Tab-separated table of C-alpha atoms and ligand atoms in Angstrom:
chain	number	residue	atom	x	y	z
A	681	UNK	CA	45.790	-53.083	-203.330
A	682	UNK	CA	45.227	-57.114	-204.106
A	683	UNK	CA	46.983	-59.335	-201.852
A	684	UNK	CA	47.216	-62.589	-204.045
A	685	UNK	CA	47.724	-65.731	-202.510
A	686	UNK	CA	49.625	-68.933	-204.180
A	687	UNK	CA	47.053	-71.817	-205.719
A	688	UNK	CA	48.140	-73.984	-202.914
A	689	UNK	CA	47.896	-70.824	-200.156
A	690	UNK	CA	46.368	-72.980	-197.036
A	691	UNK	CA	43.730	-71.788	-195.032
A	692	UNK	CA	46.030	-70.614	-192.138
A	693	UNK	CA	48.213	-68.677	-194.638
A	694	UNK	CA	45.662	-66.745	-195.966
A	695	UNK	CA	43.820	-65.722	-192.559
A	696	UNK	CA	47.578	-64.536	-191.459
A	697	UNK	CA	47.650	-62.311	-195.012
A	698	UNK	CA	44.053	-61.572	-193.655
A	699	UNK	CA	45.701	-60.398	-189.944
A	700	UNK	CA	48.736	-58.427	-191.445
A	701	UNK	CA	46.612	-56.494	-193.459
A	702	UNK	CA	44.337	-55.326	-190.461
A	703	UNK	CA	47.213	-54.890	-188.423
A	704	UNK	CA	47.870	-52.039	-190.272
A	705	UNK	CA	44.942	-50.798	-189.604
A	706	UNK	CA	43.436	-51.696	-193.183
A	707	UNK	CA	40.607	-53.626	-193.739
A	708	UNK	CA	40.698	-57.229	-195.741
A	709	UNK	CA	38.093	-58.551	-197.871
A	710	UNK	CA	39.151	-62.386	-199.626
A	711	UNK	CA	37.665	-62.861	-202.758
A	712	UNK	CA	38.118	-66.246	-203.759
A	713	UNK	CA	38.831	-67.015	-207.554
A	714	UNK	CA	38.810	-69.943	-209.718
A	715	UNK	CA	41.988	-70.931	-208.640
A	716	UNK	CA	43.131	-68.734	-206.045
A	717	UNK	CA	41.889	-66.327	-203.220
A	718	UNK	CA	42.973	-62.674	-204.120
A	719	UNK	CA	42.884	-60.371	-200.807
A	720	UNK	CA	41.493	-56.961	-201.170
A	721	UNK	CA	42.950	-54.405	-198.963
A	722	UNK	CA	40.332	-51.707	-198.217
A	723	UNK	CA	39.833	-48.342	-196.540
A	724	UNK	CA	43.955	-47.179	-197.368
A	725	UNK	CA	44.292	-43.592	-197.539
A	726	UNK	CA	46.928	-43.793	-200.385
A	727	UNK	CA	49.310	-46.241	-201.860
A	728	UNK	CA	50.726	-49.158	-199.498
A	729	UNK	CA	53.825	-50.152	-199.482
A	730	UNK	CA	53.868	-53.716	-201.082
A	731	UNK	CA	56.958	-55.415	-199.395
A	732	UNK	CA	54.547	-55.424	-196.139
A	733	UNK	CA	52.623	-58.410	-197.452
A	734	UNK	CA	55.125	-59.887	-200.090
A	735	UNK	CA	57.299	-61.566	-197.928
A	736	UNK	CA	54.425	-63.538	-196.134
A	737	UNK	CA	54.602	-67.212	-196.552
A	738	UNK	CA	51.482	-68.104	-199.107
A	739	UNK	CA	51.553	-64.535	-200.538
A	740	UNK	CA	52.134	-64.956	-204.633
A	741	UNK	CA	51.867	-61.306	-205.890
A	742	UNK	CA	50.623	-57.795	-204.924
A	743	UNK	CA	49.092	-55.635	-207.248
A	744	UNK	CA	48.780	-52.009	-206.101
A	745	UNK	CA	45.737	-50.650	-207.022
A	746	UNK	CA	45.870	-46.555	-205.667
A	747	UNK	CA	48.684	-44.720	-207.300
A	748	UNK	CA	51.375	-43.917	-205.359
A	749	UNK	CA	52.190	-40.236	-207.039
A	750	UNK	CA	49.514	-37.453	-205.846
A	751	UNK	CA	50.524	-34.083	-206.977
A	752	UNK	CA	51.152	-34.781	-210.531
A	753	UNK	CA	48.271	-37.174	-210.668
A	754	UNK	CA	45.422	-36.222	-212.806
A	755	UNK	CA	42.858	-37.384	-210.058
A	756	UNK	CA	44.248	-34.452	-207.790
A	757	UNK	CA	43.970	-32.104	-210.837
A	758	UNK	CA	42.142	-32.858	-213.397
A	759	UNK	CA	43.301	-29.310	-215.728
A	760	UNK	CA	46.263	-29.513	-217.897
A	761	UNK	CA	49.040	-27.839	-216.082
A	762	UNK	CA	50.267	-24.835	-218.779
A	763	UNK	CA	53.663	-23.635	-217.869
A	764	UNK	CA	54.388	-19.920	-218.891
A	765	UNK	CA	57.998	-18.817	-220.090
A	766	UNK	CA	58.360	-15.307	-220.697
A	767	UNK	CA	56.373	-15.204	-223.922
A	768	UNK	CA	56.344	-19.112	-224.462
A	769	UNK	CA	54.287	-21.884	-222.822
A	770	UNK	CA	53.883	-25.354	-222.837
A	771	UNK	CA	51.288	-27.156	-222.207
A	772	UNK	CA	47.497	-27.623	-223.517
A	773	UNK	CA	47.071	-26.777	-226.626
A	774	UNK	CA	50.055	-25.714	-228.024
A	775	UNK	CA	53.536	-26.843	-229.536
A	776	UNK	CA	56.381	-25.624	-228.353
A	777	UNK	CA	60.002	-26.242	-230.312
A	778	UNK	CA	62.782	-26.052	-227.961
A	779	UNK	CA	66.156	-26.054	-229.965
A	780	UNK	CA	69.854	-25.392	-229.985
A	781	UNK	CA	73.028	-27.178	-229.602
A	782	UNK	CA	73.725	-29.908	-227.076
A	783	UNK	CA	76.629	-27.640	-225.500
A	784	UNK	CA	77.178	-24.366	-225.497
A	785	UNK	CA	80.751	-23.703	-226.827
A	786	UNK	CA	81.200	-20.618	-227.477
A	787	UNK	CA	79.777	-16.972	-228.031
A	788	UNK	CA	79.409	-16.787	-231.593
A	789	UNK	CA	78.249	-20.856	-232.194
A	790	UNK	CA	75.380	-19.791	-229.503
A	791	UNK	CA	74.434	-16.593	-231.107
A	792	UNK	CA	74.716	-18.139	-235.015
A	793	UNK	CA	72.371	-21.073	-233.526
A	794	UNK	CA	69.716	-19.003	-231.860
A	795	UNK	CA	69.377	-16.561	-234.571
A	796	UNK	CA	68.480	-19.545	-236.966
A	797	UNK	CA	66.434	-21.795	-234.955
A	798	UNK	CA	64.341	-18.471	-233.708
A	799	UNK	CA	64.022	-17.636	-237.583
A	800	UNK	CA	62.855	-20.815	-238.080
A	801	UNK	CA	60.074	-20.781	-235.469
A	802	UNK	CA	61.885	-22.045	-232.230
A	803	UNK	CA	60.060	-20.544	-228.857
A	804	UNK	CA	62.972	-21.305	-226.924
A	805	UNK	CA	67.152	-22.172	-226.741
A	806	UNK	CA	68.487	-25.283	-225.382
A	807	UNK	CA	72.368	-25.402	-224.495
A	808	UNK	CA	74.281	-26.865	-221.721
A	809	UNK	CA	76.635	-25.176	-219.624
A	810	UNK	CA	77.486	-28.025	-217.844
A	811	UNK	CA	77.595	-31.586	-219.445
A	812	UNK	CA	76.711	-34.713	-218.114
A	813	UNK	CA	79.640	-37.028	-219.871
A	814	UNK	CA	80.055	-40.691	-219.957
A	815	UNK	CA	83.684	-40.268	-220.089
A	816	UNK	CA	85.232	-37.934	-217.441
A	817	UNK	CA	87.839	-36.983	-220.988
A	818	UNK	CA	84.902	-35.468	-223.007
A	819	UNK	CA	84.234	-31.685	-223.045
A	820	UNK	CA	82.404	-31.176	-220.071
A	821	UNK	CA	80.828	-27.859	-220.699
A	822	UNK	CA	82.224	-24.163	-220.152
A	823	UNK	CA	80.276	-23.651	-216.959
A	824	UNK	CA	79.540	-20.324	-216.204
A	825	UNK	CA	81.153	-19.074	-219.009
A	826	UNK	CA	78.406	-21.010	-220.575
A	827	UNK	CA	75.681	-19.856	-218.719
A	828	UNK	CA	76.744	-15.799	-219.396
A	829	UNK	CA	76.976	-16.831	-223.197
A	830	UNK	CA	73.542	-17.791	-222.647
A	831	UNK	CA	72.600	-14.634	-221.057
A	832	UNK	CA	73.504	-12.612	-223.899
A	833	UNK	CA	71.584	-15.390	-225.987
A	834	UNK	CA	68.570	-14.457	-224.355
A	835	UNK	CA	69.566	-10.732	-224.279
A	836	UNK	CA	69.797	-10.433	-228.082
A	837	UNK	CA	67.009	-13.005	-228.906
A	838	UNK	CA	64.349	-12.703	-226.316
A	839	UNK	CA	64.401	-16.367	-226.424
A	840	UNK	CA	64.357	-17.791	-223.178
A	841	UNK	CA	66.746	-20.506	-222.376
A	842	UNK	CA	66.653	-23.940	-221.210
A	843	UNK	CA	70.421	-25.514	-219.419
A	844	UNK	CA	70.813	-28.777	-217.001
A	845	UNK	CA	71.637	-28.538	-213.765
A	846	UNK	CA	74.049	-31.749	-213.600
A	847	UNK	CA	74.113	-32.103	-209.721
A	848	UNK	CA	73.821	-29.638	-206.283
A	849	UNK	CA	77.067	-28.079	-206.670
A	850	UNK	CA	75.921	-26.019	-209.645
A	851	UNK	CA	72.446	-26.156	-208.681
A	852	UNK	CA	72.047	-22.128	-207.631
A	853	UNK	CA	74.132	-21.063	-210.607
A	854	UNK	CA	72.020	-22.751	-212.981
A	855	UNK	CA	69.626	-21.451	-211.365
A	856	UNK	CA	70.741	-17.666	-211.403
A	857	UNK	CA	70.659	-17.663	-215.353
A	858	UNK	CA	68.109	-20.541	-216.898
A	859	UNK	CA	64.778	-19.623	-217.737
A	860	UNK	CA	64.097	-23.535	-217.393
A	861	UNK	CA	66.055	-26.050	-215.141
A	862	UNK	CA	66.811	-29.243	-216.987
A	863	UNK	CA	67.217	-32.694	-214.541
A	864	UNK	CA	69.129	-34.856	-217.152
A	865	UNK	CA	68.060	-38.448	-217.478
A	866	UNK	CA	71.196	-39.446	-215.461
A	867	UNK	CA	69.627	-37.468	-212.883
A	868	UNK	CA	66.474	-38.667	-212.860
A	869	UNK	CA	66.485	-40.529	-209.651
A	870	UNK	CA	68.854	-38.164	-208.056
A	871	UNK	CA	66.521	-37.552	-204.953
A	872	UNK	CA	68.530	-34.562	-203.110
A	873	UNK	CA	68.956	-32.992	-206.415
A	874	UNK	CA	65.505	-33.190	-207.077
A	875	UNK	CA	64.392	-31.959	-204.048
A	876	UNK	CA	66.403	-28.918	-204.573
A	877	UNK	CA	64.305	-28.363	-207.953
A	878	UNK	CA	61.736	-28.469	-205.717
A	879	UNK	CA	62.604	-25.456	-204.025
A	880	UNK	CA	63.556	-23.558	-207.099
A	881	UNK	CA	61.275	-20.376	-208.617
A	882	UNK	CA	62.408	-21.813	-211.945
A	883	UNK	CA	60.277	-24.230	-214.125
A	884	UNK	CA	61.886	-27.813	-214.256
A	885	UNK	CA	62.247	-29.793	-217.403
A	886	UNK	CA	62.470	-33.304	-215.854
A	887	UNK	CA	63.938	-35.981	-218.461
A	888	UNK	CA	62.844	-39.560	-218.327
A	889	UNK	CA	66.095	-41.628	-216.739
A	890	UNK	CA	67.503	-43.812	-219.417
A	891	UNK	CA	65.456	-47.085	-218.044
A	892	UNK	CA	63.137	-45.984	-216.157
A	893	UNK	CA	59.629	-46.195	-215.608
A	894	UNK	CA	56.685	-44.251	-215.979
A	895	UNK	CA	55.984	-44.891	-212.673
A	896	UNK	CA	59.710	-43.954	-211.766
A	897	UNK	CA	59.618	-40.633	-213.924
A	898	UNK	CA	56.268	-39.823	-212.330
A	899	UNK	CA	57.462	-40.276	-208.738
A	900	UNK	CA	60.581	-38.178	-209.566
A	901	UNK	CA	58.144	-35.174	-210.593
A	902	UNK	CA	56.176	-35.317	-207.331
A	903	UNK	CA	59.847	-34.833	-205.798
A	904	UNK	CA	59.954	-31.726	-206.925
A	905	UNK	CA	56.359	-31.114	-206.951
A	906	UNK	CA	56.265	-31.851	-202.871
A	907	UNK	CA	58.873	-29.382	-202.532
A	908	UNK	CA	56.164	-26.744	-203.677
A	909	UNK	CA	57.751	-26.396	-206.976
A	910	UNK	CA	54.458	-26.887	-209.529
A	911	UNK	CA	56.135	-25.982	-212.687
A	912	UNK	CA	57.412	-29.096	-214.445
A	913	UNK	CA	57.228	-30.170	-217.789
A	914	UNK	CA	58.517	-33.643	-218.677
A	915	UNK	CA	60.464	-34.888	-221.541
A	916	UNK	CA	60.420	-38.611	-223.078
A	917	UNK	CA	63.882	-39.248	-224.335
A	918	UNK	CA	64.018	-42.636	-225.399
A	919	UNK	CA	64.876	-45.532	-222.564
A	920	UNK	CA	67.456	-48.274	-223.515
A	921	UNK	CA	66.390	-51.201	-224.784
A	922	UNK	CA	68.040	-54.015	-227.348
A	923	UNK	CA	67.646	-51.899	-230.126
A	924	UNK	CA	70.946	-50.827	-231.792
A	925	UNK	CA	69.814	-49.219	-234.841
A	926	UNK	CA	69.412	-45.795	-232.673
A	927	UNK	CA	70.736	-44.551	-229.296
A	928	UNK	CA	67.289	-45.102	-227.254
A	929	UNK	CA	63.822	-46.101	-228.525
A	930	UNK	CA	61.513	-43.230	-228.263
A	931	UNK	CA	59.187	-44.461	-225.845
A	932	UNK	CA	56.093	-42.649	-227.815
A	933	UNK	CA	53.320	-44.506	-225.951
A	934	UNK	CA	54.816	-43.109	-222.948
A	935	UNK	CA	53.304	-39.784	-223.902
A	936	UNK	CA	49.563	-40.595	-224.050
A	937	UNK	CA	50.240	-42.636	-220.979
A	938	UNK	CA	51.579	-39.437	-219.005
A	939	UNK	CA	49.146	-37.541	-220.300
A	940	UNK	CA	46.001	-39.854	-218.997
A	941	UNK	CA	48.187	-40.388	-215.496
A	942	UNK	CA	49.007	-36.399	-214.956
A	943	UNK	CA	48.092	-32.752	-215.541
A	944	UNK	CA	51.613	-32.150	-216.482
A	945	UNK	CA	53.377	-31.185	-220.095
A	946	UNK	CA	55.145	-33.731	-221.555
A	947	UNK	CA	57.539	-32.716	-224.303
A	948	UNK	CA	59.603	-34.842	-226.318
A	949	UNK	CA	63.363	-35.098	-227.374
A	950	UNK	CA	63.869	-37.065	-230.876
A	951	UNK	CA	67.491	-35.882	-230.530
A	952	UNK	CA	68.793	-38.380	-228.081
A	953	UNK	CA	66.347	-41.184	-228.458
A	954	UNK	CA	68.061	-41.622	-232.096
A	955	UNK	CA	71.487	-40.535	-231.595
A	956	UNK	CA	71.290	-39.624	-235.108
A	957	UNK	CA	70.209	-36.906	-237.631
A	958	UNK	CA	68.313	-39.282	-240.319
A	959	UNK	CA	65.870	-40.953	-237.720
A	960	UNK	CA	65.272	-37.113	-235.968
A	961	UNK	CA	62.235	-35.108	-238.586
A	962	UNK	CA	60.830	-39.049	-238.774
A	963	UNK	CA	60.445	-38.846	-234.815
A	964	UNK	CA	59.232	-35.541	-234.489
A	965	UNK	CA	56.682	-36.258	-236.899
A	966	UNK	CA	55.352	-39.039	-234.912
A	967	UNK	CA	55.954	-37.756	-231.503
A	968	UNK	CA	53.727	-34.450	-233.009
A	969	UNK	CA	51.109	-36.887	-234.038
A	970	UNK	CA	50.683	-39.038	-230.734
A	971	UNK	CA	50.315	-35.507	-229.020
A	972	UNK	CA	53.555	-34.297	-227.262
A	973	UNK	CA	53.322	-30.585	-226.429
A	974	UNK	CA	56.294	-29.804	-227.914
A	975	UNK	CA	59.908	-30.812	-229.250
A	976	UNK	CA	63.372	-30.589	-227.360
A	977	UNK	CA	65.477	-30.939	-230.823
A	978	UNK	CA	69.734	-30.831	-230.851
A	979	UNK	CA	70.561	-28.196	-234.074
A	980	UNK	CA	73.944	-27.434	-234.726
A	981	UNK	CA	75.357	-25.008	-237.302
A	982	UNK	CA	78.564	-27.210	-237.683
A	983	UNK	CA	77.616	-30.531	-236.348
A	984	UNK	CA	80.581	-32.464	-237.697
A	985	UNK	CA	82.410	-29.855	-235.601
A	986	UNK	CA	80.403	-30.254	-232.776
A	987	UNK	CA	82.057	-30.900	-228.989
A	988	UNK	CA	79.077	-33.218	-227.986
A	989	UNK	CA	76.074	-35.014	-230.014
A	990	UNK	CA	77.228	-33.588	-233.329
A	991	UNK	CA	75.764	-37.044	-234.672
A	992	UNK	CA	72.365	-35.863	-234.000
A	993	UNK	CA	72.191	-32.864	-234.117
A	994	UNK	CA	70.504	-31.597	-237.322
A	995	UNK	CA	71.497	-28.721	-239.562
A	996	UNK	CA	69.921	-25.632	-239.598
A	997	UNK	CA	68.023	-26.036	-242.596
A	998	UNK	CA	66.574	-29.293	-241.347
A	999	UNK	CA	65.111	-27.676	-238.726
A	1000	UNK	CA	63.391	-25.300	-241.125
A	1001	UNK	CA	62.346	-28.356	-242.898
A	1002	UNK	CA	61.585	-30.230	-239.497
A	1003	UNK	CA	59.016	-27.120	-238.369
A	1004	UNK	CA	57.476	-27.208	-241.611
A	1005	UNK	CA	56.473	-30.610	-241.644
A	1006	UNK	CA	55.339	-31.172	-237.669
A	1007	UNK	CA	52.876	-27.747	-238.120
A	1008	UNK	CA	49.770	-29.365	-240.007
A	1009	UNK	CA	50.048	-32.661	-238.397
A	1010	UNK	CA	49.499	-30.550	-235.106
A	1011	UNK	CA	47.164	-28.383	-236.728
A	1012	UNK	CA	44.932	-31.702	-237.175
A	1013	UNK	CA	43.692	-32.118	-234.173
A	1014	UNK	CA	44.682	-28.166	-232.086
A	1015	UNK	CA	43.718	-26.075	-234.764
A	1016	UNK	CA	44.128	-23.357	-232.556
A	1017	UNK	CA	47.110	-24.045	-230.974
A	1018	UNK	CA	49.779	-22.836	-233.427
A	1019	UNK	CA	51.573	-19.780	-231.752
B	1210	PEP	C1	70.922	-33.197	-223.176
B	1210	PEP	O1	69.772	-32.756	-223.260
B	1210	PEP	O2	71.898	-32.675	-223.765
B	1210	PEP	C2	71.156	-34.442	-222.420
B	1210	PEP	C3	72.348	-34.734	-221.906
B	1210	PEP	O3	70.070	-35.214	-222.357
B	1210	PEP	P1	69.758	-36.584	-221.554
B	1210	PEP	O4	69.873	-36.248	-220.107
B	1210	PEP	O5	68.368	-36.908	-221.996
B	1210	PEP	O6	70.768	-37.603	-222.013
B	1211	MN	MN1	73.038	-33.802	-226.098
């Protein structure tokens, strides 16, 4: 960590910055600078926490240095992390389509969607049982209902499948049925919910929170990673910025970012960083090229009779058209990892 001091920092300013550090038991090397005196703080096992020094009088900035995630950092294992779902995986070296409706709404939409999207080269179904609405008058999902209907999805298909867990209540449900937990974006920072994913046998597929970040998302993971849970794949969903021309912006830099900081997948959803069909193949293309390990992508057989995200959800035959045209930019540069 840098402890940097103000141009005009006196001398007694910076040899109290000096004392708080040690007092810590750190040790505090001043490097002076053109302008200003930067204070190194040395011999930290780990991150510090910076409000200890950035509330002293002199004290302009302070820069942590040491990351302050471990178990998903890349320095504490250097592998790729591969997580294995019945017969899919994600992670190093392959591509893996996740796809289905935003909502599960009833037996025969489920069925109709799976059979296509398997057909057309999806390794797993999506579907939510329970929704996360902004308005508490939307559909909200058809709960456990929803979660049998994806039983039999899974039953029929072999597809495994992939439902939120909106909060604690439903937590062991979810749990009882999903081949993979999702932690919504809402949910992101939801600490005791994420500490329950921690404890959970299931994979987690942790969403990035709708503005946060990748520091945030990354700290989130090693919630559930401290909790001895080591299977979680993350998904880049677009954060909200001033953009109006889609939902989110697909943060797509985020993904070679994660991928230098951690050993952990990192999918991406083009579904509800565009909030629309038109901008979704576009995205996948790109989010394929920049190196995601795989696609979480909203397909509906009726979309304009859809109870949630019909917008942007794409029809079946886009999806066809979608998998054809992400396989060779993949094959590009993992020529093996088609599966
Ligand atoms: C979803 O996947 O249907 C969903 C609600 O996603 P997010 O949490 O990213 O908004
Ligand atoms: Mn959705």
């Amino acid at each position: 960590m840098l402890v940097v001091m103000e141009q005009e920092a006196t001398p007694e300013e910076i040899e109290r910055a000096v004392q708080a550090v040690e007092s810590r038991g750190f040790a505090a090397r001043p490097v002076p600078g053109g302008h200003r005196v930067a204070i190194c703080v040395l011999h930290n096992h780990g991150s510090v926490e910076p409000s200890l020094f950035l509330g002293l009088p002199g004290v302009k900035e302070v820069i942590p240095v040491t990351r302050p995630y471990k178990l998903v950092s890349r320095e504490s294992h250097p592998t790729d992390t591969v997580v294995r779902v019945g017969d899919a995986c994600i992670g190093n070296g392959t591509l893996t389509l996740i796809a289905g409706p935003c909502a599960v709404e009833s037996e025969t939409q489920a069925l109709t969607i799976a059979g296509l999207v398997k057909k057309a080269g999806a390794h797993m179904f999506r579907g939510g049982a329970f929704k996360p609405r902004t308005s508490p008058y939307a559909f909200q999902g058809l709960g456990e209902d929803g979660l049998k209907i994806l039983a039999r999805v899974r039953r029929e298909t072999g597809l495994p499948v992939v439902t939120e867990a909106i909060d604690h209540e439903v937590f062991d449900l979810v749990e009882a049925y999903a081949d993979v937990i999702q932690i919504g974006a809402r949910n992101m920072q939801n600490f005791s919910l994420l500490r329950r994913a921690g404890r959970s046998s299931k994979p987690v597929l942790l969403k990035r929170g709708l503005s946060a970040t990748i520091e945030e998302w990354l700290m989130a993971a090693e919630y559930i990673m401290e909790g001895g849970n080591t299977r979680v794949i993350l998904c880049e969903r677009g954060v909200r910025t001033f953009a109006h021309h889609s939902r989110n912006t697909l943060d797509l830099s985020a993904v070679p970012v994660v991928q230098k900081e951690t050993h952990l997948p990192v999918l991406a959803d083009p579904s509800h960083a565009a909030g629309r069909r038109s901008q979704v193949i576009p995205l996948s293309r790109a989010a394929v090229a920049v190196g995601a390990h795989g696609l979480l992508v909203e397909v509906h057989h009726q979309p304009e009779a859809a109870l949630s995200d019909g917008a942007q959800s794409l029809y079946p035959e886009q999806f066809v058209e979608l998998c054809g045209q992400i396989r060779p930019i993949f094959k590009i540069f993992r020529p093996d990892g088609i599966h």
